[in-house]
Amino acid sequence: MAIVEALQSNGARRLSIKNPLSGEAIDDIAVTSKEDVDAAVRRARAAQPGWAALGVAERKRIVHRALDVLMARQEEVIATVRAETGKTRVDALSIEIISSCDFINYWCGRAVKDLSDEKPGLHGFLKPLKKLRIVYEPLGVVGVITPWNGPFVLSTDPTVQALLAGNAVILKPSEVTPRSGEWAARILWEAGVPKDVLQVLHGDGETGAALVQAGVDKIAFTGSVRTGKKIAASCAEQLLPFTLELGGKDPMIVCADANLERAANGAVFLSMFNTGQVCLGVERVYVVERVADEFLRLVEEKVRAMRVGSGDDKEIGSVFWDRQLDIIERHVDDAVARGARLVVGGNRTGEGLCYAPTLLTDVTHDMAVMREETFGPVLCVMVVPDEEAAIAAANDSEYGLSASVFTTDEEKAIRIARRLRAGSVMQNDAAVIYGIPEAPFGGLKSSGMGQVHGGSRALRGFCHAKPIVLDRWKQDKEEIWYPLTERTTKSLEKTIEFAFGKVLRRLMQ
Ligand code: NAD
């Protein structure tokens, strides 16, 4: 069953979208052509100055209303997301709705403070000479391109930030989940954001690529490494700023002193929620030998007990896309062929694209399931002699999105975290980092470029921070301006001696 299929059409290319649980066609979209992408950017550019001119307080007032709209219409959003993805109600509520409510509320709460002019004091050497003001100007038109695994929240989060910062936004949601992504715009339109200030362009990679080339001022991309590299190349050619939030292969280390019940619960949930289709999901578990038997016993028991399918009593839903299911099956088959032990699952089950929660042990780094992003309900556990071996194995990956350490010793968690080549590290948890907007978020190695979130840095990331250097003394000329005299040289020599000599240099810092 292909979830996204080309439809016969005389005019624009059309794609039909199916429900991954029932296999029924639920919608179709017209793929936006390059000409229409260009026209959308022109409309956005014309509308953006008016939006920026409202000022941050008024923009915040409008954008914040989207929270009321979302609260009122959450059931419709959930229904759309579930129809397009087959995810459970709990996954829709926690990943899509709660996170989106929190992001809208949080970014609105700090918009005025973060986007107001700053007047940082200058350091000792310059203090007597100049004054500085920094103003945060919108970039212009921001292209937001998003994936299908968290289609509503991953569209809402950057869109809200870019709008608050005074930009116009063109959102290109995934072709697998077009209407879920569109809801991010619908709640903002209903809140009062003008239609040309926020536009949604449907389509596949062709539309996304056209948007990157259409003369926007920044690209905020979330998706695969493969597409991320193409976007980076295209942006580099145009000297266009971009952020890439890409895939992961996140490791989890279980130390001998870990609370094993929590570690086992965590390993199962954090590898399987959202049907395992989470960039920050746990994809590799390294457990130290001393506690491995007990950990594996607990994990096996928990994986066996999991309920899969479409009902509200189910704990994991469908895989969202047939292409992803192909990858999951390829990884599991390859692992078994190379000697992994399939303890639980490893097969399709029930309706549509459902795949049984799967536990693999005796895995090695020769297997695709330990090297490539699997993005499915597959838990891989490797027993290692000690923590040193766990750290080395965790770092042995082309990815570096995030990582977790299960230990009851906070100091040890910090020690190990410092040695992990990952964008972020969590003690006794994983994935939660994306829900902490105060924390800078972004991957190392192939997992991304640039960071998003990070408190005051976030909205400013959608701005140009323009320093305005102001005059302090209203003199006819500065000391080093022409005409140069003997006094100029003397004055410079004296300044060096006075300011940076041993006595005063600390005051000049
Ligand atoms: P994808 O790269 O296939 O598609 C993402 C988006 O890019 C879609 O909207 C798609 O239509 C568009 N696109 C495709 N080709 C393009 C091109 N050449 N130019 C511009 N746009 C193009 O990714 P996906 O399969 O939709 O998403 C899954 C991936 O996203 C996984 O690797 C997952 O780890 C990653 N992801 C990362 C994060 C993060 O924050 N790091 C979050 C969620 C998902």
Coordinates of C-alpha atoms and ligand atoms in Angstrom, one line a residue:
M1 CA 0.0 0.0 0.0
A2 CA 1.6 3.3 -1.1
I3 CA 0.5 6.1 1.2
V4 CA 1.4 8.8 -1.3
E5 CA 0.6 8.1 -4.9
A6 CA 0.7 10.2 -8.1
L7 CA -2.8 10.7 -9.6
Q8 CA -3.5 11.0 -13.3
S9 CA -4.1 14.6 -14.0
N10 CA -3.9 16.8 -17.1
G11 CA -2.9 20.0 -15.3
A12 CA -0.8 20.3 -12.1
R13 CA 0.7 17.1 -10.6
R14 CA -1.6 15.7 -7.9
L15 CA -0.8 13.3 -5.1
S16 CA -3.3 11.1 -3.3
I17 CA -2.8 10.5 0.4
K18 CA -4.0 7.4 2.2
N19 CA -4.7 6.5 5.8
P20 CA -1.9 4.1 6.9
L21 CA -4.3 2.1 9.1
S22 CA -7.3 1.7 6.8
G23 CA -5.6 2.1 3.5
E24 CA -8.4 4.4 2.4
A25 CA -7.7 7.5 0.3
I26 CA -8.3 10.5 2.6
D27 CA -7.3 13.4 0.5
D28 CA -5.3 14.7 -2.4
I29 CA -3.1 17.7 -3.0
A30 CA -1.9 19.6 -6.0
V31 CA 1.9 19.8 -6.2
T32 CA 2.7 23.6 -6.2
S33 CA 4.7 24.4 -9.3
K34 CA 7.9 26.5 -9.3
E35 CA 6.0 29.5 -10.8
D36 CA 3.4 29.3 -8.0
V37 CA 6.2 29.1 -5.4
D38 CA 7.8 32.2 -6.9
A39 CA 4.5 34.0 -6.9
A40 CA 3.9 33.1 -3.2
V41 CA 7.3 34.5 -2.2
R42 CA 6.4 37.7 -4.0
R43 CA 3.1 38.0 -2.1
A44 CA 4.9 37.2 1.1
R45 CA 7.6 39.9 0.4
A46 CA 4.9 42.5 -0.3
A47 CA 3.0 41.6 2.9
Q48 CA 5.9 41.3 5.3
P49 CA 6.7 45.0 6.0
G50 CA 3.1 45.6 7.1
W51 CA 3.3 42.6 9.5
A52 CA 6.7 43.8 10.9
A53 CA 5.3 47.4 11.3
L54 CA 2.7 46.1 13.7
G55 CA 5.4 45.9 16.3
V56 CA 6.2 42.9 18.5
A57 CA 3.5 43.5 21.1
E58 CA 0.7 43.5 18.5
R59 CA 2.2 40.5 16.7
K60 CA 2.4 38.6 20.0
R61 CA -1.2 39.5 20.7
I62 CA -2.4 38.0 17.4
V63 CA -0.1 34.9 17.5
H64 CA -1.1 34.2 21.1
R65 CA -4.8 34.0 20.1
A66 CA -3.7 30.9 18.1
L67 CA -3.5 29.1 21.5
D68 CA -7.2 29.7 22.1
V69 CA -8.0 28.5 18.6
L70 CA -5.9 25.4 19.2
M71 CA -7.6 24.7 22.5
A72 CA -11.0 25.1 20.9
R73 CA -10.1 23.0 17.8
Q74 CA -7.7 20.4 19.2
E75 CA -10.1 17.5 18.4
E76 CA -10.1 18.5 14.7
V77 CA -6.3 18.7 14.7
I78 CA -6.0 15.4 16.4
A79 CA -8.4 13.8 13.9
T80 CA -6.4 15.1 11.0
V81 CA -3.1 14.0 12.4
R82 CA -4.4 10.5 13.3
A83 CA -6.0 10.0 9.9
E84 CA -2.8 11.0 8.1
T85 CA -0.4 9.1 10.4
G86 CA -2.2 6.4 12.3
K87 CA -0.6 7.5 15.6
T88 CA -2.3 6.9 18.9
R89 CA -4.4 9.5 20.6
V90 CA -1.8 9.7 23.4
D91 CA 1.0 10.3 20.9
A92 CA -1.2 13.0 19.2
L93 CA -2.0 14.6 22.5
S94 CA 1.5 14.6 23.9
I95 CA 3.7 15.2 20.9
E96 CA 1.5 17.4 18.8
I97 CA -1.0 19.2 21.0
I98 CA 0.7 19.7 24.4
S99 CA 4.0 20.7 22.8
S100 CA 2.4 23.1 20.4
C101 CA 0.4 24.8 23.1
D102 CA 3.5 25.1 25.2
F103 CA 5.6 26.5 22.3
I104 CA 3.0 29.1 21.3
N105 CA 2.6 30.2 24.9
Y106 CA 6.3 30.2 25.7
W107 CA 7.5 32.0 22.6
C108 CA 4.7 34.6 23.0
G109 CA 5.6 35.0 26.6
R110 CA 9.2 36.0 25.8
A111 CA 8.7 37.8 22.4
V112 CA 8.6 41.4 23.6
K113 CA 11.6 41.0 25.9
D114 CA 13.7 39.0 23.4
L115 CA 13.0 41.3 20.4
S116 CA 13.3 44.7 22.1
D117 CA 16.3 46.8 21.5
E118 CA 19.3 46.0 23.7
K119 CA 21.7 48.6 25.1
P120 CA 24.7 46.5 26.2
G121 CA 27.3 48.4 28.1
L122 CA 30.7 48.5 26.4
H123 CA 33.8 47.2 28.0
G124 CA 36.3 49.5 29.7
F125 CA 38.4 50.4 26.7
L126 CA 35.5 51.5 24.6
K127 CA 33.1 52.7 27.3
P128 CA 34.3 56.3 27.3
L129 CA 34.2 56.5 23.5
K130 CA 31.0 54.9 22.1
K131 CA 27.4 53.7 22.9
L132 CA 25.8 50.6 21.4
R133 CA 22.3 49.7 20.6
I134 CA 21.3 46.3 19.1
V135 CA 18.0 46.1 17.2
Y136 CA 16.5 42.8 16.1
E137 CA 15.2 43.2 12.6
P138 CA 13.1 40.5 10.8
L139 CA 14.9 38.7 8.0
G140 CA 12.1 39.0 5.6
V141 CA 10.5 35.8 4.2
V142 CA 11.3 32.5 5.9
G143 CA 10.8 29.1 4.3
V144 CA 9.8 26.4 6.8
I145 CA 10.0 22.8 5.4
T146 CA 8.8 20.0 7.7
P147 CA 8.6 16.2 7.9
W148 CA 5.8 13.8 8.6
N149 CA 6.6 12.3 12.0
G150 CA 5.5 15.3 14.1
P151 CA 3.7 17.1 11.3
F152 CA 1.7 19.6 13.4
V153 CA 4.2 20.5 16.1
L154 CA 7.2 20.7 13.9
S155 CA 5.3 23.1 11.6
T156 CA 3.9 25.2 14.5
D157 CA 7.1 25.7 16.4
P158 CA 9.3 27.4 13.8
T159 CA 6.4 29.1 12.1
V160 CA 5.3 30.8 15.4
Q161 CA 8.8 31.9 16.1
A162 CA 9.5 33.3 12.7
L163 CA 6.1 35.2 12.7
L164 CA 6.7 36.7 16.2
A165 CA 10.1 38.0 14.9
G166 CA 8.2 39.9 12.2
N167 CA 8.8 37.7 9.2
A168 CA 6.4 36.4 6.6
V169 CA 6.5 32.6 6.5
I170 CA 6.0 30.1 3.7
L171 CA 5.4 26.6 5.1
K172 CA 5.9 23.5 3.0
P173 CA 4.6 20.5 5.0
S174 CA 5.4 16.9 4.1
E175 CA 3.5 15.4 1.3
V176 CA 2.8 12.5 3.6
T177 CA 0.9 14.7 6.1
P178 CA -0.1 17.8 4.3
R179 CA -3.3 18.7 6.2
S180 CA -1.7 18.1 9.6
G181 CA 1.0 20.6 8.7
E182 CA -1.6 23.0 7.3
W183 CA -3.3 23.1 10.7
A184 CA -0.4 25.0 12.0
A185 CA -1.3 27.8 9.6
R186 CA -5.1 27.4 10.0
I187 CA -4.9 28.2 13.8
L188 CA -2.7 31.2 13.1
W189 CA -4.9 32.5 10.3
E190 CA -8.0 32.1 12.5
A191 CA -6.1 34.0 15.2
G192 CA -5.6 36.9 12.7
V193 CA -2.3 36.4 10.9
P194 CA -2.9 37.6 7.3
K195 CA -3.0 35.0 4.6
D196 CA -0.1 36.5 2.6
V197 CA 2.0 36.8 5.7
L198 CA 1.6 33.0 6.3
Q199 CA 1.2 30.8 3.3
V200 CA 1.1 27.0 2.9
L201 CA 2.5 25.4 -0.2
H202 CA 1.7 21.7 -0.7
G203 CA 3.8 19.4 -2.7
D204 CA 6.8 17.0 -2.5
G205 CA 10.5 17.5 -2.8
E206 CA 10.1 19.4 -6.1
T207 CA 8.1 22.1 -4.3
G208 CA 10.5 22.1 -1.3
A209 CA 13.5 22.6 -3.7
A210 CA 11.7 25.4 -5.5
L211 CA 11.0 27.2 -2.2
V212 CA 14.7 27.0 -1.3
Q213 CA 15.5 28.6 -4.7
A214 CA 12.7 31.2 -4.7
G215 CA 14.6 34.0 -3.1
V216 CA 13.6 33.6 0.6
D217 CA 15.7 35.0 3.4
K218 CA 16.2 31.9 5.5
I219 CA 15.3 28.2 5.4
A220 CA 14.3 26.4 8.6
F221 CA 14.4 22.7 7.6
T222 CA 13.5 19.6 9.6
G223 CA 13.8 16.2 7.8
S224 CA 16.3 13.6 6.6
V225 CA 20.0 13.9 6.2
R226 CA 19.7 13.2 2.5
T227 CA 17.4 16.2 1.9
G228 CA 19.3 18.3 4.4
K229 CA 22.5 18.0 2.4
K230 CA 20.7 19.1 -0.8
I231 CA 19.3 22.1 1.0
A232 CA 22.6 23.0 2.5
A233 CA 24.2 22.9 -1.0
S234 CA 21.5 25.1 -2.4
C235 CA 21.6 27.6 0.4
A236 CA 25.4 27.7 0.3
E237 CA 25.2 28.7 -3.4
Q238 CA 22.9 31.5 -2.5
L239 CA 24.6 32.5 0.8
L240 CA 21.3 31.9 2.4
P241 CA 21.1 31.2 6.2
F242 CA 19.6 28.0 7.2
T243 CA 19.1 25.6 10.1
L244 CA 19.0 21.8 9.6
E245 CA 17.3 19.6 12.1
L246 CA 18.1 16.1 10.8
G247 CA 18.0 12.4 11.6
G248 CA 19.5 10.6 14.5
K249 CA 20.6 7.2 15.8
D250 CA 20.5 8.1 19.5
P251 CA 22.3 5.9 21.9
M252 CA 21.2 5.1 25.5
I253 CA 23.8 4.0 28.0
V254 CA 22.6 1.9 31.0
C255 CA 25.2 2.0 33.8
A256 CA 25.4 -0.7 36.5
D257 CA 24.0 1.7 39.1
A258 CA 20.9 2.6 37.1
N259 CA 17.4 2.2 38.4
L260 CA 16.8 -0.8 36.1
E261 CA 13.0 -0.6 36.3
R262 CA 13.2 3.0 35.0
A263 CA 15.9 2.1 32.5
A264 CA 13.8 -0.7 31.1
N265 CA 10.6 1.4 31.0
G266 CA 12.6 4.2 29.4
A267 CA 14.2 2.0 26.8
V268 CA 10.8 0.6 25.7
F269 CA 8.9 3.9 25.7
L270 CA 11.7 6.0 24.3
S271 CA 12.3 3.7 21.4
M272 CA 8.7 3.0 20.5
F273 CA 6.6 6.1 21.2
N274 CA 5.2 7.7 18.0
T275 CA 5.7 4.2 16.6
G276 CA 9.5 4.7 16.9
Q277 CA 9.4 7.5 14.4
V278 CA 11.1 10.2 16.5
C279 CA 14.3 11.8 15.5
L280 CA 15.3 11.8 19.2
G281 CA 14.1 8.3 19.8
V282 CA 16.4 5.7 21.4
E283 CA 17.7 3.6 18.5
R284 CA 20.7 1.9 20.3
V285 CA 20.9 0.7 23.9
Y286 CA 24.3 -0.2 25.4
V287 CA 23.9 -1.9 28.8
V288 CA 26.9 -2.9 30.9
E289 CA 27.4 -6.6 31.4
R290 CA 26.9 -6.6 35.2
V291 CA 23.2 -5.7 34.9
A292 CA 22.5 -6.9 31.4
D293 CA 20.6 -10.1 32.3
E294 CA 18.1 -8.3 34.5
F295 CA 17.7 -5.4 32.2
L296 CA 17.0 -7.7 29.2
R297 CA 14.5 -9.7 31.2
L298 CA 12.6 -6.6 32.2
V299 CA 12.7 -5.2 28.7
E300 CA 11.5 -8.4 27.1
E301 CA 8.6 -8.6 29.4
K302 CA 7.6 -5.0 28.7
V303 CA 7.9 -5.3 24.9
R304 CA 5.8 -8.5 24.9
A305 CA 3.1 -6.7 26.7
M306 CA 2.7 -3.9 24.2
R307 CA -0.6 -3.4 22.4
V308 CA -0.5 -2.3 18.7
G309 CA -3.2 -1.1 16.4
S310 CA -5.9 1.5 15.9
G311 CA -8.1 1.4 19.0
D312 CA -7.8 3.9 21.9
D313 CA -6.6 1.1 24.1
K314 CA -3.5 0.6 22.0
E315 CA 0.0 1.8 23.0
I316 CA 1.5 2.2 19.6
G317 CA -0.2 2.9 16.3
S318 CA 0.8 2.4 12.8
V319 CA 4.0 3.1 11.0
F320 CA 3.1 6.3 9.1
W321 CA 4.6 5.6 5.7
D322 CA 5.1 2.5 3.6
R323 CA 8.6 3.7 2.6
Q324 CA 9.5 3.8 6.3
L325 CA 8.1 0.3 6.9
D326 CA 10.3 -1.0 4.0
I327 CA 13.4 0.5 5.8
I328 CA 12.4 -1.1 9.2
E329 CA 11.9 -4.5 7.6
R330 CA 15.2 -4.2 5.7
H331 CA 17.1 -3.4 8.9
V332 CA 15.5 -6.2 11.0
D333 CA 16.0 -8.8 8.3
D334 CA 19.6 -7.7 7.8
A335 CA 20.3 -7.9 11.5
V336 CA 18.8 -11.4 11.8
A337 CA 20.8 -12.5 8.8
R338 CA 24.0 -11.2 10.4
G339 CA 23.4 -13.1 13.7
A340 CA 21.2 -10.8 15.8
R341 CA 18.7 -12.6 18.1
L342 CA 15.1 -11.6 17.4
V343 CA 13.6 -11.8 20.9
V344 CA 10.2 -10.3 20.2
G345 CA 8.3 -9.1 17.1
G346 CA 10.0 -8.6 13.7
N347 CA 6.8 -8.9 11.7
R348 CA 3.9 -6.9 10.4
T349 CA 0.8 -7.3 12.5
G350 CA -2.8 -6.3 12.5
E351 CA -4.1 -3.5 10.4
G352 CA -2.5 -1.5 7.6
L353 CA 1.1 -0.6 8.2
C354 CA 1.3 -1.8 11.8
Y355 CA 4.6 -3.5 12.8
A356 CA 5.0 -5.5 15.9
P357 CA 7.1 -4.0 18.7
T358 CA 10.5 -5.6 18.2
L359 CA 13.4 -6.5 20.5
L360 CA 16.8 -7.4 19.0
T361 CA 19.8 -8.5 21.0
D362 CA 23.3 -9.7 20.0
V363 CA 23.4 -6.8 17.6
T364 CA 26.7 -5.5 16.3
H365 CA 27.9 -2.3 14.6
D366 CA 28.1 -4.2 11.3
M367 CA 24.3 -4.2 11.1
A368 CA 22.3 -1.5 9.3
V369 CA 20.0 -1.5 12.4
M370 CA 22.9 -0.1 14.5
R371 CA 24.3 2.3 11.9
E372 CA 21.4 3.8 9.8
E373 CA 18.3 5.5 11.2
T374 CA 15.6 2.8 11.5
F375 CA 12.7 5.1 12.7
G376 CA 10.4 2.3 13.8
P377 CA 9.3 0.3 16.9
V378 CA 12.6 -1.6 17.1
L379 CA 14.6 -1.8 20.3
C380 CA 18.2 -2.9 19.8
V381 CA 20.2 -3.9 22.9
M382 CA 24.0 -4.5 22.9
V383 CA 25.7 -5.8 26.0
V384 CA 29.1 -4.1 26.6
P385 CA 31.8 -4.9 29.2
D386 CA 31.7 -1.5 31.0
E387 CA 30.9 2.2 30.7
E388 CA 34.1 3.0 28.7
A389 CA 33.0 0.5 26.1
A390 CA 29.5 2.0 26.1
I391 CA 30.9 5.5 25.5
A392 CA 33.1 4.3 22.7
A393 CA 30.2 2.5 21.1
A394 CA 27.8 5.4 21.5
N395 CA 30.2 7.7 19.8
D396 CA 30.8 5.2 16.9
S397 CA 28.1 6.7 14.6
E398 CA 27.8 9.2 11.8
Y399 CA 24.9 10.7 13.7
G400 CA 25.1 12.9 16.8
L401 CA 21.6 14.2 17.6
S402 CA 21.2 13.3 21.2
A403 CA 22.0 10.7 23.8
S404 CA 21.0 9.4 27.2
V405 CA 22.7 8.0 30.3
F406 CA 20.8 5.9 32.8
T407 CA 22.5 6.2 36.1
T408 CA 21.5 7.3 39.6
D409 CA 24.7 9.3 40.0
E410 CA 24.3 12.8 38.7
E411 CA 28.1 13.5 38.6
K412 CA 28.6 10.4 36.6
A413 CA 25.9 11.4 34.2
I414 CA 27.6 14.7 33.7
R415 CA 31.0 13.1 33.3
I416 CA 29.7 10.7 30.6
A417 CA 27.7 13.4 28.9
R418 CA 30.8 15.5 28.4
R419 CA 32.4 12.6 26.5
L420 CA 29.5 11.9 24.2
R421 CA 29.6 13.4 20.7
A422 CA 25.9 14.4 20.7
G423 CA 24.0 17.6 20.5
S424 CA 22.4 17.1 23.9
V425 CA 22.5 14.5 26.6
M426 CA 19.8 13.5 29.1
Q427 CA 20.0 11.6 32.4
N428 CA 17.4 8.9 32.9
D429 CA 15.4 10.2 29.9
A430 CA 15.6 10.9 26.2
A431 CA 13.8 13.0 23.6
V432 CA 12.5 15.4 26.2
I433 CA 15.1 17.9 25.1
Y434 CA 12.9 19.1 22.2
G435 CA 10.2 20.1 24.7
I436 CA 12.6 22.3 26.7
P437 CA 12.7 25.5 24.6
E438 CA 15.2 27.1 27.0
A439 CA 17.8 24.5 25.8
P440 CA 19.6 25.0 22.6
F441 CA 18.7 22.1 20.3
G442 CA 20.5 20.8 17.3
G443 CA 22.6 17.8 16.2
L444 CA 26.3 17.3 15.7
K445 CA 27.9 15.3 12.8
S446 CA 25.3 14.3 10.2
S447 CA 22.4 15.2 12.6
G448 CA 22.2 18.8 11.6
M449 CA 23.6 22.3 11.3
G450 CA 22.8 25.2 13.6
Q451 CA 20.8 25.1 16.7
V452 CA 17.2 26.1 17.3
H453 CA 15.4 27.0 20.6
G454 CA 17.7 28.1 23.4
G455 CA 15.6 30.8 25.2
S456 CA 16.4 34.3 24.0
R457 CA 18.5 32.9 21.1
A458 CA 15.5 31.4 19.4
L459 CA 13.4 34.3 18.2
R460 CA 16.6 36.2 17.5
G461 CA 17.6 33.4 15.2
F462 CA 14.8 34.6 12.9
C463 CA 16.2 38.2 13.0
H464 CA 19.2 40.1 11.9
A465 CA 20.8 41.5 15.0
K466 CA 21.8 45.0 13.8
P467 CA 24.2 46.9 16.0
I468 CA 23.9 50.7 15.9
V469 CA 27.0 52.4 17.2
L470 CA 26.2 55.8 18.7
D471 CA 28.3 58.8 19.2
R472 CA 29.1 59.9 22.8
W473 CA 31.1 63.2 22.5
K474 CA 29.8 65.2 19.5
Q475 CA 33.4 66.3 18.6
D476 CA 34.4 67.6 15.2
K477 CA 36.7 64.7 14.7
E478 CA 38.0 61.5 16.3
E479 CA 41.6 61.5 17.4
I480 CA 42.7 59.2 14.6
W481 CA 40.8 61.0 11.8
Y482 CA 42.7 63.1 9.3
P483 CA 44.6 65.3 9.4
L484 CA 47.2 63.2 11.3
T485 CA 49.6 65.1 13.4
E486 CA 52.4 64.3 15.8
R487 CA 49.8 64.5 18.5
T488 CA 47.9 61.6 16.9
T489 CA 50.9 59.3 17.1
K490 CA 51.7 60.3 20.7
S491 CA 48.1 59.9 21.8
L492 CA 47.9 56.4 20.3
E493 CA 51.2 55.4 22.0
K494 CA 50.0 56.8 25.3
T495 CA 46.7 55.0 25.0
I496 CA 48.4 51.7 24.6
E497 CA 50.7 52.3 27.5
F498 CA 47.9 53.6 29.7
A499 CA 45.1 51.2 28.9
F500 CA 47.0 47.9 28.5
G501 CA 49.8 48.4 31.0
K502 CA 49.9 46.0 34.0
V503 CA 48.0 48.4 36.3
L504 CA 44.9 49.2 34.3
R505 CA 44.4 46.4 31.8
R506 CA 41.9 44.6 34.0
L507 CA 39.7 47.6 34.1
M508 CA 39.7 47.6 30.3
Q509 CA 38.3 44.2 29.9
Ligands
NAD1 P1 12.5 14.2 4.1 O1 13.9 14.9 4.1 O2 12.2 13.2 3.1 O3 11.4 15.3 3.9 C1 11.3 16.5 4.7 C2 10.6 17.6 4.0 O4 11.5 18.0 2.9 C3 9.3 17.2 3.3 O5 8.4 18.3 3.4 C4 9.7 17.0 1.9 O6 8.7 17.2 0.9 C5 10.8 18.0 1.7 N1 11.8 17.8 0.6 C6 12.1 16.6 0.1 N2 13.1 16.8 -0.9 C7 13.4 18.1 -0.8 C8 14.3 18.9 -1.5 N3 15.2 18.4 -2.4 N4 14.4 20.2 -1.3 C9 13.6 20.8 -0.3 N5 12.6 20.1 0.4 C10 12.6 18.7 0.1 O7 12.3 13.7 5.6 P2 11.0 13.0 6.1 O8 11.1 11.6 5.7 O9 9.8 13.7 5.9 O10 11.3 13.1 7.7 C11 11.9 12.1 8.5 C12 13.3 12.6 8.9 O11 13.2 13.8 9.6 C13 14.0 11.6 9.8 O12 15.3 11.5 9.4 C14 13.9 12.3 11.1 O13 15.0 11.9 12.0 C15 14.0 13.7 10.7 N6 13.5 14.6 11.8 C16 14.4 15.4 12.5 C17 14.0 16.2 13.5 C18 15.0 17.0 14.3 O14 14.5 17.9 15.0 N7 16.3 16.8 14.2 C19 12.7 16.2 13.9 C20 11.8 15.4 13.2 C21 12.2 14.6 12.1

